[in-house]
PDB file of N, CA and C in Angstrom:
ATOM      1  N   MET A 287      79.896  94.841  93.677  1.00 58.00           N
ATOM      2  CA  MET A 287      81.612  95.799  93.632  1.00 58.00           C
ATOM      3  C   MET A 287      81.471  97.141  93.186  1.00 58.00           C
ATOM      4  N   THR A 288      80.392  97.483  93.356  1.00 57.00           N
ATOM      5  CA  THR A 288      80.224  98.963  93.007  1.00 57.00           C
ATOM      6  C   THR A 288      81.347 100.430  93.622  1.00 57.00           C
ATOM      7  N   GLY A 289      81.728 101.060  92.593  1.00 70.00           N
ATOM      8  CA  GLY A 289      82.736 101.855  93.105  1.00 70.00           C
ATOM      9  C   GLY A 289      83.905 101.405  93.169  1.00 70.00           C
ATOM     10  N   LYS A 290      84.350 100.036  93.467  1.00 89.00           N
ATOM     11  CA  LYS A 290      85.849  99.743  93.076  1.00 89.00           C
ATOM     12  C   LYS A 290      86.260  99.360  91.752  1.00 89.00           C
ATOM     13  N   ILE A 291      87.498  99.331  91.693  1.00 94.00           N
ATOM     14  CA  ILE A 291      88.138  99.062  90.253  1.00 94.00           C
ATOM     15  C   ILE A 291      88.453  97.823  90.528  1.00 94.00           C
ATOM     16  N   LYS A 292      88.126  97.187  89.386  1.00 97.00           N
ATOM     17  CA  LYS A 292      88.782  95.442  88.772  1.00 97.00           C
ATOM     18  C   LYS A 292      89.488  95.205  88.526  1.00 97.00           C
ATOM     19  N   TYR A 293      90.414  94.466  88.654  1.00 98.00           N
ATOM     20  CA  TYR A 293      91.631  93.921  87.801  1.00 98.00           C
ATOM     21  C   TYR A 293      91.543  92.620  87.851  1.00 98.00           C
ATOM     22  N   GLN A 294      92.390  91.916  86.826  1.00 98.00           N
ATOM     23  CA  GLN A 294      91.963  90.760  86.641  1.00 98.00           C
ATOM     24  C   GLN A 294      93.529  90.445  86.183  1.00 98.00           C
ATOM     25  N   PHE A 295      94.303  88.877  86.941  1.00 98.00           N
ATOM     26  CA  PHE A 295      95.683  88.503  86.256  1.00 98.00           C
ATOM     27  C   PHE A 295      95.510  87.119  86.625  1.00 98.00           C
ATOM     28  N   THR A 296      96.354  86.747  85.789  1.00 98.00           N
ATOM     29  CA  THR A 296      97.022  85.323  86.356  1.00 98.00           C
ATOM     30  C   THR A 296      98.252  85.272  86.956  1.00 98.00           C
ATOM     31  N   ALA A 297      98.470  84.370  88.040  1.00 97.00           N
ATOM     32  CA  ALA A 297     100.013  84.184  89.118  1.00 97.00           C
ATOM     33  C   ALA A 297      99.569  82.856  90.048  1.00 97.00           C
ATOM     34  N   PRO A 298     100.670  82.373  89.841  1.00 97.00           N
ATOM     35  CA  PRO A 298     100.590  81.436  90.702  1.00 97.00           C
ATOM     36  C   PRO A 298     100.949  81.318  92.300  1.00 97.00           C
ATOM     37  N   PRO A 299     100.399  80.619  93.182  1.00 98.00           N
ATOM     38  CA  PRO A 299     100.389  81.023  94.670  1.00 98.00           C
ATOM     39  C   PRO A 299     101.976  80.489  95.274  1.00 98.00           C
ATOM     40  N   TRP A 300     102.006  80.868  96.251  1.00 96.00           N
ATOM     41  CA  TRP A 300     103.239  80.434  96.901  1.00 96.00           C
ATOM     42  C   TRP A 300     103.292  80.802  97.810  1.00 96.00           C
ATOM     43  N   GLN A 301     103.989  80.057  98.917  1.00 96.00           N
ATOM     44  CA  GLN A 301     104.378  79.861 100.219  1.00 96.00           C
ATOM     45  C   GLN A 301     105.493  80.762 101.015  1.00 96.00           C
ATOM     46  N   TYR A 302     105.090  81.563 101.907  1.00 92.00           N
ATOM     47  CA  TYR A 302     106.336  82.119 102.926  1.00 92.00           C
ATOM     48  C   TYR A 302     106.659  81.254 103.711  1.00 92.00           C
ATOM     49  N   GLN A 303     108.195  81.010 103.741  1.00 87.00           N
ATOM     50  CA  GLN A 303     108.867  79.930 104.273  1.00 87.00           C
ATOM     51  C   GLN A 303     109.410  80.410 105.780  1.00 87.00           C
ATOM     52  N   GLY A 304     108.360  81.288 106.129  1.00 78.00           N
ATOM     53  CA  GLY A 304     108.864  81.857 107.815  1.00 78.00           C
ATOM     54  C   GLY A 304     107.618  81.586 108.405  1.00 78.00           C
ATOM     55  N   PRO A 305     107.519  81.634 109.705  1.00 78.00           N
ATOM     56  CA  PRO A 305     106.688  81.451 110.651  1.00 78.00           C
ATOM     57  C   PRO A 305     105.203  81.639 110.380  1.00 78.00           C
ATOM     58  N   GLY A 306     104.700  80.349 110.381  1.00 77.00           N
ATOM     59  CA  GLY A 306     102.989  80.718 109.757  1.00 77.00           C
ATOM     60  C   GLY A 306     102.730  79.748 108.749  1.00 77.00           C
ATOM     61  N   GLY A 307     103.571  79.984 107.838  1.00 86.00           N
ATOM     62  CA  GLY A 307     103.736  79.368 106.453  1.00 86.00           C
ATOM     63  C   GLY A 307     102.433  79.669 105.647  1.00 86.00           C
ATOM     64  N   TRP A 308     102.284  81.139 105.771  1.00 93.00           N
ATOM     65  CA  TRP A 308     101.369  82.059 105.059  1.00 93.00           C
ATOM     66  C   TRP A 308     101.164  81.655 103.361  1.00 93.00           C
ATOM     67  N   TRP A 309     100.280  81.365 102.874  1.00 97.00           N
ATOM     68  CA  TRP A 309     100.103  81.377 101.154  1.00 97.00           C
ATOM     69  C   TRP A 309      99.666  82.839 100.719  1.00 97.00           C
ATOM     70  N   PHE A 310     100.730  83.302  99.647  1.00 97.00           N
ATOM     71  CA  PHE A 310      99.955  84.256  98.973  1.00 97.00           C
ATOM     72  C   PHE A 310     100.101  84.087  97.367  1.00 97.00           C
ATOM     73  N   VAL A 311      99.217  85.347  96.618  1.00 97.00           N
ATOM     74  CA  VAL A 311      99.682  85.187  95.018  1.00 97.00           C
ATOM     75  C   VAL A 311     100.160  86.623  95.008  1.00 97.00           C
ATOM     76  N   THR A 312     101.128  87.161  94.245  1.00 98.00           N
ATOM     77  CA  THR A 312     101.761  87.979  94.099  1.00 98.00           C
ATOM     78  C   THR A 312     101.343  89.049  92.773  1.00 98.00           C
ATOM     79  N   LEU A 313     100.587  90.168  92.825  1.00 98.00           N
ATOM     80  CA  LEU A 313     100.358  90.709  91.722  1.00 98.00           C
ATOM     81  C   LEU A 313     100.971  91.283  91.222  1.00 98.00           C
ATOM     82  N   PRO A 314     100.419  91.208  89.502  1.00 98.00           N
ATOM     83  CA  PRO A 314     101.852  92.036  88.843  1.00 98.00           C
ATOM     84  C   PRO A 314     102.010  93.427  89.089  1.00 98.00           C
ATOM     85  N   GLN A 315     103.466  93.679  89.122  1.00 97.00           N
ATOM     86  CA  GLN A 315     104.130  94.733  89.172  1.00 97.00           C
ATOM     87  C   GLN A 315     103.216  96.124  88.318  1.00 97.00           C
ATOM     88  N   GLU A 316     102.785  95.533  87.033  1.00 97.00           N
ATOM     89  CA  GLU A 316     102.444  96.747  86.535  1.00 97.00           C
ATOM     90  C   GLU A 316     101.118  97.410  87.307  1.00 97.00           C
ATOM     91  N   ILE A 317     100.087  96.191  87.726  1.00 98.00           N
ATOM     92  CA  ILE A 317      99.080  96.653  87.985  1.00 98.00           C
ATOM     93  C   ILE A 317      99.032  97.133  89.712  1.00 98.00           C
ATOM     94  N   SER A 318     100.382  96.394  90.929  1.00 98.00           N
ATOM     95  CA  SER A 318     100.498  96.991  91.791  1.00 98.00           C
ATOM     96  C   SER A 318     100.688  98.512  91.851  1.00 98.00           C
ATOM     97  N   ALA A 319     101.823  98.958  90.458  1.00 97.00           N
ATOM     98  CA  ALA A 319     101.843 100.223  90.484  1.00 97.00           C
ATOM     99  C   ALA A 319     100.954 101.484  90.310  1.00 97.00           C
ATOM    100  N   GLU A 320     100.005 100.704  89.418  1.00 97.00           N
ATOM    101  CA  GLU A 320      98.666 101.677  88.981  1.00 97.00           C
ATOM    102  C   GLU A 320      98.082 101.758  90.129  1.00 97.00           C
ATOM    103  N   ILE A 321      97.564 100.316  90.970  1.00 97.00           N
ATOM    104  CA  ILE A 321      97.230 100.700  92.374  1.00 97.00           C
ATOM    105  C   ILE A 321      97.837 101.390  93.332  1.00 97.00           C
ATOM    106  N   ARG A 322      99.207 101.597  93.401  1.00 95.00           N
ATOM    107  CA  ARG A 322      99.662 102.212  94.603  1.00 95.00           C
ATOM    108  C   ARG A 322      99.662 103.862  94.003  1.00 95.00           C
ATOM    109  N   THR A 323      99.545 104.089  92.745  1.00 95.00           N
ATOM    110  CA  THR A 323      99.663 105.559  91.992  1.00 95.00           C
ATOM    111  C   THR A 323      98.713 106.196  92.957  1.00 95.00           C
ATOM    112  N   HIS A 324      97.372 105.284  92.494  1.00 93.00           N
ATOM    113  CA  HIS A 324      95.833 105.889  92.560  1.00 93.00           C
ATOM    114  C   HIS A 324      95.506 105.819  93.873  1.00 93.00           C
ATOM    115  N   LEU A 325      96.022 104.931  94.393  1.00 94.00           N
ATOM    116  CA  LEU A 325      94.970 104.723  95.600  1.00 94.00           C
ATOM    117  C   LEU A 325      95.785 104.078  97.007  1.00 94.00           C
ATOM    118  N   LYS A 326      97.111 104.953  97.061  1.00 92.00           N
ATOM    119  CA  LYS A 326      97.894 104.776  98.167  1.00 92.00           C
ATOM    120  C   LYS A 326      97.434 105.605  99.617  1.00 92.00           C
ATOM    121  N   GLU A 327      96.496 106.747  99.287  1.00 93.00           N
ATOM    122  CA  GLU A 327      96.062 107.466 100.209  1.00 93.00           C
ATOM    123  C   GLU A 327      95.264 106.538 101.092  1.00 93.00           C
ATOM    124  N   PHE A 328      94.601 105.538 100.461  1.00 93.00           N
ATOM    125  CA  PHE A 328      94.026 104.667 101.258  1.00 93.00           C
ATOM    126  C   PHE A 328      94.854 103.807 101.900  1.00 93.00           C
ATOM    127  N   GLU A 329      95.588 103.310 101.876  1.00 93.00           N
ATOM    128  CA  GLU A 329      96.197 102.215 102.422  1.00 93.00           C
ATOM    129  C   GLU A 329      96.183 102.736 104.227  1.00 93.00           C
ATOM    130  N   GLU A 330      96.067 101.427 104.659  1.00 93.00           N
ATOM    131  CA  GLU A 330      96.556 101.477 106.321  1.00 93.00           C
ATOM    132  C   GLU A 330      97.877 100.938 106.537  1.00 93.00           C
ATOM    133  N   GLY A 331      97.891 100.726 107.707  1.00 89.00           N
ATOM    134  CA  GLY A 331      99.377 100.405 108.424  1.00 89.00           C
ATOM    135  C   GLY A 331     100.348  99.239 107.692  1.00 89.00           C
ATOM    136  N   TRP A 332     101.219  99.353 106.858  1.00 87.00           N
ATOM    137  CA  TRP A 332     102.575  98.438 106.722  1.00 87.00           C
ATOM    138  C   TRP A 332     101.486  98.305 105.243  1.00 87.00           C
ATOM    139  N   GLY A 333     101.089  98.873 104.735  1.00 92.00           N
ATOM    140  CA  GLY A 333     101.079  99.106 103.002  1.00 92.00           C
ATOM    141  C   GLY A 333      99.324  98.365 102.982  1.00 92.00           C
ATOM    142  N   ARG A 334      98.862  98.083 104.169  1.00 96.00           N
ATOM    143  CA  ARG A 334      97.507  97.262 103.858  1.00 96.00           C
ATOM    144  C   ARG A 334      96.224  98.241 103.015  1.00 96.00           C
ATOM    145  N   LEU A 335      95.649  97.734 101.881  1.00 97.00           N
ATOM    146  CA  LEU A 335      94.679  98.371 101.227  1.00 97.00           C
ATOM    147  C   LEU A 335      93.458  96.991 101.244  1.00 97.00           C
ATOM    148  N   LYS A 336      92.241  97.660 101.592  1.00 97.00           N
ATOM    149  CA  LYS A 336      91.009  96.708 101.521  1.00 97.00           C
ATOM    150  C   LYS A 336      90.720  96.266 100.163  1.00 97.00           C
ATOM    151  N   ALA A 337      90.004  94.892 100.175  1.00 97.00           N
ATOM    152  CA  ALA A 337      90.308  94.569  98.633  1.00 97.00           C
ATOM    153  C   ALA A 337      89.036  93.399  98.957  1.00 97.00           C
ATOM    154  N   THR A 338      88.330  93.023  97.959  1.00 97.00           N
ATOM    155  CA  THR A 338      87.459  92.198  97.138  1.00 97.00           C
ATOM    156  C   THR A 338      88.157  91.414  96.529  1.00 97.00           C
ATOM    157  N   ALA A 339      87.879  90.160  96.520  1.00 98.00           N
ATOM    158  CA  ALA A 339      89.372  88.732  95.848  1.00 98.00           C
ATOM    159  C   ALA A 339      87.912  87.970  95.301  1.00 98.00           C
ATOM    160  N   GLN A 340      88.333  87.648  94.076  1.00 98.00           N
ATOM    161  CA  GLN A 340      87.492  86.134  93.318  1.00 98.00           C
ATOM    162  C   GLN A 340      88.853  85.442  92.867  1.00 98.00           C
ATOM    163  N   ILE A 341      88.703  84.101  93.141  1.00 97.00           N
ATOM    164  CA  ILE A 341      88.902  82.815  92.626  1.00 97.00           C
ATOM    165  C   ILE A 341      87.969  81.987  91.632  1.00 97.00           C
ATOM    166  N   ASN A 342      88.209  81.417  90.571  1.00 93.00           N
ATOM    167  CA  ASN A 342      87.039  80.589  90.223  1.00 93.00           C
ATOM    168  C   ASN A 342      85.495  81.453  90.731  1.00 93.00           C
ATOM    169  N   THR A 343      84.960  80.907  91.338  1.00 91.00           N
ATOM    170  CA  THR A 343      83.385  81.257  91.618  1.00 91.00           C
ATOM    171  C   THR A 343      83.460  81.699  93.378  1.00 91.00           C
ATOM    172  N   PHE A 344      84.581  81.729  93.964  1.00 95.00           N
ATOM    173  CA  PHE A 344      84.780  82.243  95.728  1.00 95.00           C
ATOM    174  C   PHE A 344      85.179  83.615  95.483  1.00 95.00           C
ATOM    175  N   HIS A 345      84.383  84.408  96.161  1.00 95.00           N
ATOM    176  CA  HIS A 345      84.555  85.730  96.403  1.00 95.00           C
ATOM    177  C   HIS A 345      84.806  85.990  97.826  1.00 95.00           C
ATOM    178  N   TRP A 346      85.607  86.654  98.463  1.00 96.00           N
ATOM    179  CA  TRP A 346      86.078  86.853 100.023  1.00 96.00           C
ATOM    180  C   TRP A 346      86.543  88.463 100.139  1.00 96.00           C
ATOM    181  N   GLU A 347      86.180  88.904 101.338  1.00 97.00           N
ATOM    182  CA  GLU A 347      86.574  90.167 101.651  1.00 97.00           C
ATOM    183  C   GLU A 347      87.987  90.242 102.284  1.00 97.00           C
ATOM    184  N   THR A 348      88.948  91.033 101.637  1.00 97.00           N
ATOM    185  CA  THR A 348      90.396  90.581 102.375  1.00 97.00           C
ATOM    186  C   THR A 348      91.017  91.803 102.002  1.00 97.00           C
ATOM    187  N   ALA A 349      91.953  92.354 102.318  1.00 97.00           N
ATOM    188  CA  ALA A 349      93.352  93.122 102.253  1.00 97.00           C
ATOM    189  C   ALA A 349      94.499  92.547 101.477  1.00 97.00           C
ATOM    190  N   ILE A 350      94.783  93.409 100.329  1.00 98.00           N
ATOM    191  CA  ILE A 350      96.238  93.508  99.908  1.00 98.00           C
ATOM    192  C   ILE A 350      96.935  93.949 100.712  1.00 98.00           C
ATOM    193  N   TRP A 351      98.064  93.772 100.751  1.00 96.00           N
ATOM    194  CA  TRP A 351      99.726  94.429 101.433  1.00 96.00           C
ATOM    195  C   TRP A 351     100.749  94.734 100.482  1.00 96.00           C
ATOM    196  N   PHE A 352     101.401  95.590 100.583  1.00 97.00           N
ATOM    197  CA  PHE A 352     101.964  95.993  99.521  1.00 97.00           C
ATOM    198  C   PHE A 352     103.682  95.476 100.000  1.00 97.00           C
ATOM    199  N   ASP A 353     104.551  94.973  99.330  1.00 96.00           N
ATOM    200  CA  ASP A 353     105.388  94.364  99.605  1.00 96.00           C
ATOM    201  C   ASP A 353     106.755  95.509  98.917  1.00 96.00           C
ATOM    202  N   THR A 354     107.230  96.059  99.792  1.00 94.00           N
ATOM    203  CA  THR A 354     108.503  96.493  99.158  1.00 94.00           C
ATOM    204  C   THR A 354     109.458  96.420  98.822  1.00 94.00           C
ATOM    205  N   GLN A 355     109.779  95.072  98.682  1.00 94.00           N
ATOM    206  CA  GLN A 355     110.904  94.306  98.050  1.00 94.00           C
ATOM    207  C   GLN A 355     110.494  93.984  97.117  1.00 94.00           C
ATOM    208  N   ALA A 356     109.580  93.360  96.876  1.00 93.00           N
ATOM    209  CA  ALA A 356     108.817  92.916  95.229  1.00 93.00           C
ATOM    210  C   ALA A 356     108.052  93.921  94.458  1.00 93.00           C
ATOM    211  N   GLN A 357     107.910  95.198  95.060  1.00 95.00           N
ATOM    212  CA  GLN A 357     107.429  96.247  94.804  1.00 95.00           C
ATOM    213  C   GLN A 357     106.065  96.157  94.041  1.00 95.00           C
ATOM    214  N   SER A 358     105.559  95.068  94.880  1.00 97.00           N
ATOM    215  CA  SER A 358     104.135  94.731  94.562  1.00 97.00           C
ATOM    216  C   SER A 358     103.099  94.132  95.593  1.00 97.00           C
ATOM    217  N   TYR A 359     101.993  94.344  95.295  1.00 98.00           N
ATOM    218  CA  TYR A 359     100.951  93.960  96.521  1.00 98.00           C
ATOM    219  C   TYR A 359     100.863  92.423  96.431  1.00 98.00           C
ATOM    220  N   LEU A 360     100.451  91.789  97.573  1.00 98.00           N
ATOM    221  CA  LEU A 360     100.446  90.823  97.858  1.00 98.00           C
ATOM    222  C   LEU A 360      98.645  89.882  98.374  1.00 98.00           C
ATOM    223  N   LEU A 361      97.976  88.928  97.680  1.00 98.00           N
ATOM    224  CA  LEU A 361      97.151  88.836  97.937  1.00 98.00           C
ATOM    225  C   LEU A 361      97.340  87.368  99.252  1.00 98.00           C
ATOM    226  N   PRO A 362      96.711  87.605 100.480  1.00 97.00           N
ATOM    227  CA  PRO A 362      97.182  86.120 101.269  1.00 97.00           C
ATOM    228  C   PRO A 362      95.830  85.251 100.861  1.00 97.00           C
ATOM    229  N   LEU A 363      96.126  84.290 100.846  1.00 97.00           N
ATOM    230  CA  LEU A 363      95.104  83.131 100.629  1.00 97.00           C
ATOM    231  C   LEU A 363      94.847  82.190 101.932  1.00 97.00           C
ATOM    232  N   LYS A 364      93.957  82.458 102.085  1.00 94.00           N
ATOM    233  CA  LYS A 364      93.843  81.998 103.951  1.00 94.00           C
ATOM    234  C   LYS A 364      93.050  80.231 103.242  1.00 94.00           C
ATOM    235  N   ALA A 365      93.363  79.748 104.717  1.00 94.00           N
ATOM    236  CA  ALA A 365      93.211  77.939 104.189  1.00 94.00           C
ATOM    237  C   ALA A 365      91.341  77.677 103.881  1.00 94.00           C
ATOM    238  N   GLU A 366      90.824  78.283 104.116  1.00 94.00           N
ATOM    239  CA  GLU A 366      89.103  78.472 103.744  1.00 94.00           C
ATOM    240  C   GLU A 366      89.109  78.517 102.267  1.00 94.00           C
ATOM    241  N   VAL A 367      90.144  79.341 101.554  1.00 95.00           N
ATOM    242  CA  VAL A 367      89.876  79.928 100.442  1.00 95.00           C
ATOM    243  C   VAL A 367      91.003  78.870  99.517  1.00 95.00           C
ATOM    244  N   ARG A 368      91.648  78.413 100.042  1.00 96.00           N
ATOM    245  CA  ARG A 368      92.613  77.346  99.269  1.00 96.00           C
ATOM    246  C   ARG A 368      91.832  75.955  99.276  1.00 96.00           C
ATOM    247  N   LYS A 369      91.362  75.450 100.567  1.00 95.00           N
ATOM    248  CA  LYS A 369      90.657  74.412 100.764  1.00 95.00           C
ATOM    249  C   LYS A 369      88.743  74.356  99.709  1.00 95.00           C
ATOM    250  N   LYS A 370      88.651  75.366  99.654  1.00 95.00           N
ATOM    251  CA  LYS A 370      87.363  75.441  98.808  1.00 95.00           C
ATOM    252  C   LYS A 370      87.224  75.361  97.370  1.00 95.00           C
ATOM    253  N   GLU A 371      88.520  76.103  96.833  1.00 95.00           N
ATOM    254  CA  GLU A 371      89.234  76.272  95.669  1.00 95.00           C
ATOM    255  C   GLU A 371      90.292  74.883  95.199  1.00 95.00           C
ATOM    256  N   ALA A 372      90.542  74.163  95.699  1.00 96.00           N
ATOM    257  CA  ALA A 372      91.566  73.373  95.868  1.00 96.00           C
ATOM    258  C   ALA A 372      93.112  73.643  95.215  1.00 96.00           C
ATOM    259  N   ILE A 373      93.588  74.575  95.898  1.00 96.00           N
ATOM    260  CA  ILE A 373      94.600  75.172  95.149  1.00 96.00           C
ATOM    261  C   ILE A 373      95.839  74.552  95.808  1.00 96.00           C
ATOM    262  N   VAL A 374      96.727  74.851  94.654  1.00 95.00           N
ATOM    263  CA  VAL A 374      98.179  73.770  94.721  1.00 95.00           C
ATOM    264  C   VAL A 374      99.169  74.935  94.858  1.00 95.00           C
ATOM    265  N   LEU A 375     100.186  74.258  95.117  1.00 95.00           N
ATOM    266  CA  LEU A 375     101.012  75.616  95.008  1.00 95.00           C
ATOM    267  C   LEU A 375     101.832  75.343  93.418  1.00 95.00           C
ATOM    268  N   GLY A 376     102.303  76.224  92.696  1.00 88.00           N
ATOM    269  CA  GLY A 376     102.462  75.994  91.597  1.00 88.00           C
ATOM    270  C   GLY A 376     101.791  76.126  90.236  1.00 88.00           C
ATOM    271  N   LYS A 377     100.547  75.706  90.613  1.00 95.00           N
ATOM    272  CA  LYS A 377      99.269  75.736  89.732  1.00 95.00           C
ATOM    273  C   LYS A 377      98.904  77.359  89.396  1.00 95.00           C
ATOM    274  N   THR A 378      98.934  78.148  88.235  1.00 97.00           N
ATOM    275  CA  THR A 378      98.335  79.468  88.153  1.00 97.00           C
ATOM    276  C   THR A 378      97.140  79.435  88.549  1.00 97.00           C
ATOM    277  N   LEU A 379      96.748  80.428  88.726  1.00 97.00           N
ATOM    278  CA  LEU A 379      95.214  81.003  89.542  1.00 97.00           C
ATOM    279  C   LEU A 379      94.330  81.916  88.280  1.00 97.00           C
ATOM    280  N   GLU A 380      93.860  82.339  88.521  1.00 97.00           N
ATOM    281  CA  GLU A 380      92.815  83.666  87.652  1.00 97.00           C
ATOM    282  C   GLU A 380      92.285  84.278  88.637  1.00 97.00           C
ATOM    283  N   VAL A 381      92.817  85.259  89.056  1.00 98.00           N
ATOM    284  CA  VAL A 381      92.276  86.032  90.110  1.00 98.00           C
ATOM    285  C   VAL A 381      91.779  87.406  89.769  1.00 98.00           C
ATOM    286  N   ILE A 382      90.762  87.737  90.523  1.00 98.00           N
ATOM    287  CA  ILE A 382      90.008  88.842  90.264  1.00 98.00           C
ATOM    288  C   ILE A 382      89.864  89.453  91.501  1.00 98.00           C
ATOM    289  N   ILE A 383      90.482  90.800  91.605  1.00 97.00           N
ATOM    290  CA  ILE A 383      90.647  91.711  92.831  1.00 97.00           C
ATOM    291  C   ILE A 383      89.701  93.006  92.434  1.00 97.00           C
ATOM    292  N   TRP A 384      89.260  93.758  93.234  1.00 97.00           N
ATOM    293  CA  TRP A 384      88.253  94.809  93.510  1.00 97.00           C
ATOM    294  C   TRP A 384      89.318  95.464  94.064  1.00 97.00           C
ATOM    295  N   VAL A 385      89.861  97.001  94.048  1.00 96.00           N
ATOM    296  CA  VAL A 385      90.149  97.884  95.559  1.00 96.00           C
ATOM    297  C   VAL A 385      89.533  99.468  95.403  1.00 96.00           C
TER     298      VAL A 385
END
């Protein structure tokens, strides 16, 4: 993860109630504000920022997305990640991201 900034936090996963039912973890507002202040210029369309994430021992390349309503970035949790780490709704996760 050389050259990337590391952020570590805990948060529960939640599921979007619209089409597709995507699962997410919302980054804390303080961390989101810091990332947005320093890295907004690197965002791609719709507030997308490339990142590497880790939950337990599972690492994956992903992106975080800025949610203007929540004023926080969202980390999507693909089915592969949820299955590999036995993630369930409501159970707090320890998450590490590098951006």
